[in-house]
Amino acid sequence: MSIKEIYDESNEAVYVAATNAPGPAGKLPLTPEMLINRPSGDIFGMTLNAGMGWEPEKLNGKEVLIIGVTGGIRGADGKPVALGLHTGHYETPLQFEAAAREVAKAGGVPYAAYVSDPCDGRTQGTTGMFDSLPYRNDAAIVFRRLIRSTPVRKAVIGLAACDKGLPALMMALAAQRDLPTILVPGGATLMPTKGEDAGKVQTIGARFANGELTLDEASELGCRACASAGGGCQFLGTAGTSQVISEGLGLALPHSALSPSGQPVWLEIARQSARAVLQLEERDITTKDIVTSKAIENAMVVHAAFGGSTNLLLHLPAIAHAAGLPMPTVDDWTAVNRRVPRLVSVIPNGPIYHPTVRAFMAGGVPEVMLHLRALGLLNLDVLTVTGETLGANLDWWETSERRRRFRDMLEKQDGVSPDDVIMPPAKAAARGLTSTITFPIGNIAPEGSVIKSTAIDPSVIGEDGVYRHKAKAKVFVSEVDAIHAIKTGKIVAGDLMVLIGAGPSGTGMEETYQVTSALKHLSYGKHVALVTDARFSGVSTGACVGHVGPEALAGGPIGKLRDGDVVEMIVDCRKLTGSLNFLGTEDKPATAEEGAAILAARPRHPDLAPQAELPDDTRLWAALQAASGGTWRGCVYDADKIIEVLEAGRAALASRKS
């Protein structure tokens, strides 16, 4: 390549360049009072708006900021000019446009601002995963800064679909306590007519390596899995669960989560949300009226009823923190899960693996809430973004044409009964659906851990509802080593894998879906257990315990385990209790109490260390969230606590010098 090839001097068009233009016609709708009393930025903003082509005489309308995630460049024909990082943000500009046109139609002045977000599927098994969870805090900060940088906005519409952008956006909206806000969930990717969902298809490498797929099968399945260009993955992972939680909070319109991406209803939800937020502004209903402690509790109840992702144990406390509310604790989550039945049968929990769009067609969140209301499990007096209470919303939903039509469509188009996707409580109990989450404790996890107990394969659970696994540990200090062991036949039925050093300080608390998905979809995988201080993808299933605290690199006992140590995992899927203990070795067995003493006296694993490629940005995030209370307080930035630690550190350094 030469400079002459870069600069095509035969292109005469580049030599036509204006240095001035007439400027927009018309006049700004200014008054003497505006010129004298309003900040110069307000006036200059009108100049910029006219420069971008907005009709000057319409510039005094109510300003509404539409903020969210997008990525890629979508051509007029829908084909990519440049690819986004995932389908969940590739088509969002269509919803942005629909909401903006609705604001303008009502005489408002819409603005749009964006960030992008990473794809947790794309970064599985790579160093990109080291930035996944930390990105949530970064995006929330940028969202808040952009909202504050639009100083005369009267309301905010948020729009996102996937794992990090959506929790970040809810954190940012929850912080706008004195502004009307609303969230538009970005919908779900359509399923291929014949093929696999985007969760299962991530295991084609492991299945091929184990001789369970041919190269041709893997290639075809991998090509077909995303049957629409937009929406979050088709399973109830972190993206789908976050959409559901936004409705549970009352921050999104009823029956807006998990809508089929690209379909007319998906676009109409954006228009409906714009109309709703304008009504909230007129009635002076702001976010602090909606996101309350009772709303947080409702969201936890909905999470349990759906059987949602364990990642919401990180995200919902962070949303509460942003709203200035008490953060739910492990005890709170346990209490909710003990009293709330799971009612929804979707991927990855089953028992029938329906894609999440079928949950939308079966009635979505409001349908689940009808059952929860009958059980007396909801705070019905909370205010929502409809401007009405949750109770009033459910009264409308129960007799609505929308409910009848969508449920009927599911039966006619897919041949699926809505009550087989969202089950009445009695039917759910008869089908063996159990509550969602258990928090095992023990000498390996003295601060706690979490398992989606509802997703343990039923065939390995005892008749008493208890899962038991006792085996010699195979310890790995990186996910790369763990997945290599699976692909090369070094993991067999009956094994217990321990992955350490994968918490915030080691990897940014990476997702280990590469490992958990392989175990889910390999024929022997249900007979293998996993224990880690990392976290899991929302689609993860199986006997996988994560979030083990303290993490290995913070001195946690999990970081002292060795190959051959006997570990016992017990999970009572009915009572939602569990234990996780080191019990010595085959030659020298120990009780749980003796095991705790042995681990306390041991040095940490000799190979345990932060990943060499851990970015400085993530190291800083890990330190800041640790100072703020760590993973069990949502990995947030608590400014007061961080400043307190910094001041104490400065004082200690000063005293050392003196």
XYZ file of C-alpha atoms in Angstrom, residues 169-622:
454
model
C -29.793 1.616 32.242
C -32.087 0.633 35.115
C -29.418 1.833 37.557
C -29.240 5.157 35.712
C -33.020 5.596 35.535
C -33.481 4.642 39.194
C -31.066 7.449 40.086
C -33.300 10.056 38.365
C -35.473 10.355 41.418
C -37.099 13.679 40.533
C -37.608 13.001 36.817
C -40.301 10.950 35.072
C -38.608 7.928 33.475
C -39.710 4.794 31.684
C -37.883 1.759 30.342
C -38.525 0.054 27.003
C -37.342 -3.589 27.131
C -35.705 -4.386 23.797
C -37.450 -7.712 23.194
C -36.345 -11.250 22.361
C -34.637 -12.775 19.330
C -36.893 -15.073 17.338
C -36.200 -18.811 17.399
C -35.232 -20.611 14.195
C -38.068 -22.730 12.868
C -35.671 -25.672 13.030
C -32.545 -25.318 15.101
C -31.185 -24.437 18.527
C -31.422 -21.409 20.780
C -28.470 -19.055 21.247
C -27.608 -20.681 24.564
C -27.370 -24.278 23.440
C -25.596 -23.314 20.224
C -22.700 -21.946 22.291
C -21.803 -25.573 23.094
C -21.191 -26.766 19.542
C -17.403 -26.733 20.168
C -17.614 -28.906 23.272
C -20.114 -31.280 21.663
C -17.989 -31.624 18.524
C -14.868 -32.241 20.635
C -16.701 -35.031 22.476
C -17.985 -36.645 19.260
C -21.606 -35.619 19.851
C -21.918 -33.374 16.750
C -20.468 -33.577 13.250
C -18.667 -30.615 11.697
C -21.541 -30.122 9.249
C -24.150 -30.177 12.035
C -22.170 -27.698 14.120
C -21.759 -25.347 11.142
C -25.436 -25.368 10.232
C -26.724 -25.001 13.790
C -24.329 -22.154 14.459
C -25.483 -20.252 11.376
C -29.196 -20.530 12.067
C -29.606 -19.836 15.793
C -30.402 -16.099 15.691
C -33.548 -16.022 13.553
C -34.039 -12.264 13.863
C -31.487 -9.469 13.755
C -32.592 -7.969 17.062
C -33.531 -8.803 20.615
C -31.962 -10.507 23.605
C -31.246 -14.246 23.535
C -34.208 -16.617 23.433
C -33.672 -18.000 26.927
C -34.355 -16.572 30.376
C -30.783 -15.482 30.939
C -29.633 -12.171 32.342
C -31.078 -10.216 29.408
C -34.539 -11.783 29.587
C -34.583 -11.704 33.375
C -33.609 -8.031 33.414
C -36.484 -7.255 31.043
C -38.859 -9.126 33.344
C -37.471 -7.291 36.392
C -38.067 -3.911 34.745
C -41.788 -4.759 34.626
C -41.683 -6.147 38.138
C -40.337 -2.786 39.304
C -43.177 -0.953 37.566
C -40.543 0.864 35.483
C -41.726 -0.676 32.185
C -45.235 -0.930 30.788
C -47.268 -4.078 31.479
C -46.668 -6.769 28.868
C -43.576 -5.152 27.352
C -40.791 -7.556 28.385
C -39.691 -10.345 25.998
C -41.673 -9.096 22.989
C -40.728 -10.572 19.583
C -38.009 -8.365 18.128
C -38.794 -6.628 14.861
C -42.530 -7.381 15.027
C -45.234 -4.657 15.037
C -45.970 -5.085 18.759
C -42.263 -4.527 19.509
C -42.319 -1.145 17.789
C -45.678 -0.218 19.305
C -44.288 -0.770 22.812
C -41.796 2.035 22.137
C -44.604 4.362 21.019
C -46.777 3.404 23.999
C -43.867 4.096 26.350
C -43.368 7.559 24.877
C -47.037 8.361 25.405
C -46.846 7.054 28.971
C -43.804 9.091 30.012
C -45.395 12.286 28.681
C -48.435 11.579 30.843
C -46.192 10.980 33.856
C -44.578 14.369 33.256
C -47.955 16.087 33.052
C -49.033 14.462 36.321
C -45.699 15.155 38.057
C -45.100 11.444 38.759
C -41.372 10.833 39.039
C -39.105 7.833 39.446
C -38.993 8.031 43.235
C -42.771 7.507 43.225
C -42.343 4.244 41.312
C -39.028 2.645 42.298
C -39.669 2.083 45.996
C -38.773 -0.641 48.485
C -42.152 -2.279 47.798
C -41.359 -2.246 44.070
C -37.980 -3.868 44.742
C -39.766 -6.610 46.683
C -42.221 -7.120 43.795
C -39.292 -7.473 41.402
C -37.776 -10.162 43.637
C -41.110 -12.000 43.719
C -41.374 -11.877 39.908
C -37.768 -13.070 39.637
C -38.579 -16.119 41.748
C -41.788 -16.890 39.858
C -39.949 -16.805 36.521
C -36.871 -18.669 37.799
C -34.565 -15.865 36.729
C -30.830 -15.466 36.331
C -28.593 -15.445 39.394
C -26.910 -12.348 37.956
C -29.873 -10.324 39.188
C -28.501 -10.920 42.689
C -25.839 -8.458 41.552
C -28.042 -6.139 39.508
C -31.192 -5.638 41.590
C -29.245 -4.528 44.704
C -27.353 -2.109 42.455
C -30.648 -0.683 41.168
C -31.875 -0.287 44.753
C -28.619 1.447 45.691
C -28.995 3.865 42.762
C -32.520 4.673 43.925
C -31.294 5.372 47.454
C -33.153 2.364 48.865
C -32.082 -0.480 51.179
C -30.380 -3.233 49.195
C -31.878 -6.737 49.362
C -29.750 -9.170 51.350
C -29.208 -12.903 51.049
C -31.788 -13.368 53.804
C -34.290 -11.304 51.800
C -33.708 -13.384 48.659
C -34.011 -16.600 50.637
C -37.288 -15.509 52.249
C -38.784 -14.562 48.876
C -37.725 -17.804 47.207
C -39.161 -19.885 50.034
C -42.628 -18.402 49.687
C -42.859 -17.847 45.912
C -43.491 -20.805 43.580
C -41.910 -20.958 40.148
C -44.627 -20.764 37.492
C -42.818 -20.325 34.166
C -41.524 -23.122 31.930
C -38.906 -21.697 29.574
C -35.272 -22.235 28.567
C -33.080 -23.002 30.562
C -35.175 -24.238 33.502
C -37.911 -26.259 31.839
C -39.512 -28.666 32.369
C -40.480 -27.794 28.773
C -37.859 -25.604 27.117
C -40.017 -22.912 25.575
C -38.266 -19.819 24.165
C -39.002 -16.650 26.101
C -41.077 -15.131 23.302
C -43.680 -17.785 24.122
C -43.795 -16.425 27.664
C -44.651 -13.042 26.128
C -47.367 -14.600 23.970
C -48.755 -16.455 27.012
C -49.215 -13.135 28.783
C -45.749 -12.328 30.088
C -45.195 -10.602 33.400
C -48.801 -9.491 33.996
C -50.037 -13.051 33.467
C -47.571 -14.315 36.069
C -48.636 -11.481 38.349
C -52.290 -12.522 38.139
C -51.305 -15.812 39.760
C -49.060 -14.081 42.277
C -51.885 -11.707 43.178
C -54.186 -14.635 43.855
C -51.537 -16.015 46.215
C -51.258 -12.684 48.026
C -47.577 -12.263 47.159
C -47.525 -8.777 45.579
C -47.633 -5.215 46.832
C -50.607 -4.103 44.738
C -50.659 -0.485 45.903
C -47.348 0.452 44.237
C -47.470 3.072 41.491
C -46.257 2.120 38.004
C -45.358 3.933 34.780
C -48.951 3.648 33.582
C -49.702 6.251 36.255
C -51.910 3.617 37.897
C -51.274 1.139 40.684
C -50.154 -2.407 40.002
C -53.558 -3.614 41.194
C -55.327 -1.422 38.633
C -52.982 -2.643 35.885
C -53.825 -6.254 36.692
C -57.550 -5.513 36.745
C -57.166 -4.150 33.199
C -55.005 -7.036 32.036
C -57.345 -9.742 33.287
C -60.170 -8.729 30.941
C -58.136 -7.080 28.170
C -58.413 -7.838 24.478
C -54.596 -7.850 24.358
C -54.418 -10.744 26.804
C -57.015 -12.803 24.963
C -55.565 -12.206 21.508
C -51.930 -13.003 22.299
C -52.738 -16.141 24.273
C -54.968 -17.300 21.426
C -52.178 -16.592 18.889
C -49.766 -18.811 20.814
C -52.193 -21.716 20.728
C -53.017 -21.307 17.041
C -49.516 -20.516 15.691
C -47.338 -22.786 17.816
C -49.869 -25.340 19.062
C -48.857 -24.518 22.639
C -51.265 -23.944 25.510
C -50.472 -20.679 27.325
C -51.018 -22.504 30.615
C -48.169 -24.875 29.753
C -45.773 -21.917 29.542
C -47.109 -19.826 32.425
C -48.673 -22.337 34.746
C -51.298 -21.849 37.424
C -49.725 -22.652 40.828
C -51.464 -26.021 41.214
C -50.353 -27.153 37.773
C -46.791 -25.942 38.398
C -46.642 -27.910 41.632
C -47.995 -31.015 39.919
C -45.346 -30.692 37.198
C -42.608 -30.560 39.838
C -41.578 -26.931 39.459
C -39.644 -25.851 42.533
C -38.452 -22.474 43.755
C -35.452 -20.931 42.122
C -32.394 -20.134 44.199
C -30.525 -21.674 47.130
C -27.609 -20.164 49.036
C -25.272 -22.935 50.261
C -22.883 -22.084 53.073
C -20.081 -24.085 54.665
C -16.370 -24.120 55.298
C -15.668 -23.457 51.603
C -18.184 -20.585 51.405
C -18.452 -18.983 54.853
C -19.917 -15.773 53.373
C -22.264 -17.691 51.112
C -22.687 -18.892 47.552
C -25.566 -19.348 45.136
C -27.016 -22.081 42.960
C -30.027 -22.027 40.685
C -31.373 -25.180 42.324
C -34.397 -25.271 40.060
C -32.067 -25.984 37.132
C -30.373 -29.076 38.561
C -31.315 -32.045 36.388
C -34.260 -33.769 38.165
C -32.822 -37.194 37.489
C -29.890 -36.580 39.864
C -32.058 -35.246 42.698
C -33.176 -37.714 45.349
C -36.792 -38.593 46.022
C -36.568 -36.374 49.099
C -35.795 -33.375 46.866
C -32.145 -33.241 47.927
C -29.165 -33.156 45.554
C -26.019 -34.753 47.018
C -22.595 -34.912 45.453
C -19.422 -35.960 47.252
C -16.227 -36.379 45.275
C -12.536 -35.650 45.029
C -12.014 -32.133 43.709
C -10.339 -31.333 40.414
C -9.041 -27.801 40.929
C -8.482 -25.305 38.110
C -7.009 -21.820 38.369
C -8.407 -20.597 35.051
C -11.492 -21.163 32.955
C -9.210 -21.924 29.999
C -7.792 -24.910 31.878
C -11.267 -26.048 32.958
C -12.791 -26.049 29.469
C -9.658 -27.702 28.049
C -10.095 -30.526 30.555
C -13.706 -31.006 29.426
C -12.803 -30.993 25.731
C -9.915 -33.437 26.160
C -11.790 -36.051 28.178
C -10.202 -35.293 31.546
C -13.618 -34.705 33.151
C -15.874 -37.711 33.605
C -19.177 -38.511 35.280
C -18.929 -38.180 39.042
C -16.275 -35.448 39.022
C -16.452 -32.261 41.067
C -14.722 -29.307 39.392
C -13.451 -26.350 41.426
C -12.569 -23.161 39.525
C -10.735 -20.614 41.693
C -9.348 -17.127 41.175
C -12.287 -16.175 38.953
C -13.887 -13.608 41.269
C -13.623 -9.826 40.902
C -9.921 -9.632 41.823
C -8.899 -12.411 39.464
C -10.983 -11.979 36.333
C -13.481 -9.179 36.969
C -15.843 -11.947 38.129
C -16.150 -13.540 34.725
C -19.076 -15.636 33.576
C -18.183 -19.288 33.196
C -20.891 -20.229 30.727
C -18.350 -21.873 28.456
C -17.948 -24.488 31.205
C -21.520 -24.708 32.506
C -23.062 -24.908 29.038
C -20.719 -27.717 28.063
C -21.736 -29.669 31.151
C -25.414 -29.000 30.409
C -25.307 -30.296 26.861
C -22.827 -33.161 27.165
C -24.421 -36.540 27.823
C -22.549 -37.089 31.105
C -22.608 -33.470 32.279
C -25.482 -33.813 34.732
C -23.256 -36.103 36.792
C -20.558 -33.413 37.198
C -20.673 -30.606 39.790
C -18.924 -27.225 39.662
C -17.904 -24.833 42.462
C -16.428 -21.398 41.701
C -15.962 -17.854 42.949
C -16.939 -16.656 39.458
C -20.492 -15.990 38.349
C -22.683 -17.715 35.785
C -24.556 -16.766 32.674
C -28.276 -16.519 33.287
C -28.773 -19.511 31.003
C -26.452 -21.712 33.057
C -27.949 -24.847 34.539
C -26.846 -27.872 36.461
C -25.207 -28.482 39.825
C -23.132 -25.319 39.597
C -22.400 -23.215 42.682
C -21.032 -19.711 42.106
C -20.427 -16.373 43.830
C -18.478 -18.267 46.526
C -17.424 -15.777 49.162
C -14.898 -14.702 50.129
C -13.329 -15.044 46.693
C -10.089 -17.003 46.513
C -7.845 -13.970 45.982
C -9.373 -12.243 49.020
C -8.230 -15.113 51.221
C -11.350 -17.234 50.822
C -11.068 -20.919 51.792
C -11.987 -21.949 48.240
C -8.537 -20.716 47.201
C -6.878 -23.284 49.463
C -8.405 -26.402 47.902
C -6.188 -28.923 46.126
C -6.697 -31.765 43.679
C -7.934 -34.806 45.577
C -9.597 -32.926 48.432
C -12.991 -34.407 49.242
C -15.778 -31.864 48.770
C -19.448 -32.405 49.595
C -22.263 -30.388 48.030
C -25.790 -30.751 49.422
C -28.751 -28.779 48.044
C -32.270 -29.236 49.392
C -34.355 -28.081 46.422
C -37.561 -27.983 48.500
C -36.428 -26.305 51.690
C -33.910 -24.150 49.742
C -31.044 -24.866 52.101
C -27.599 -26.120 51.205
C -24.059 -26.746 52.347
C -20.644 -26.772 50.716
C -17.851 -28.332 52.732
C -14.298 -29.604 52.490
C -14.160 -32.956 54.308
C -10.469 -33.801 54.268
C -9.059 -36.426 51.901
C -9.784 -40.066 51.168
C -6.877 -41.064 53.432
C -7.632 -38.520 56.153
C -11.379 -37.753 56.292
C -12.537 -34.806 58.391
C -15.722 -33.303 59.704
C -16.888 -29.939 58.410
C -15.530 -28.266 61.558
C -12.181 -30.039 61.257
C -12.083 -29.179 57.568
C -12.503 -25.500 58.376
C -9.499 -25.635 60.699
C -7.383 -27.450 58.101
C -8.216 -24.845 55.438
C -7.511 -21.982 57.854
C -3.992 -23.347 58.454
C -3.239 -23.998 54.767
C -1.507 -21.563 52.430
C -3.442 -20.668 49.317
C -3.092 -22.704 46.149
C 0.423 -22.180 44.751
C -0.829 -21.346 41.237
C -3.526 -18.916 42.381
C -3.032 -15.413 40.946
C -4.951 -12.739 39.078
C -5.080 -13.439 35.369
C -2.025 -11.963 33.696
C -4.138 -10.110 31.135
C -6.506 -8.557 33.699
C -6.844 -4.906 32.594
C -5.942 -2.075 34.961
C -9.482 -0.723 34.483
C -10.897 -3.961 35.872
C -8.380 -4.079 38.725
C -9.563 -0.612 39.728
C -13.220 -1.672 39.457
C -12.528 -4.708 41.657
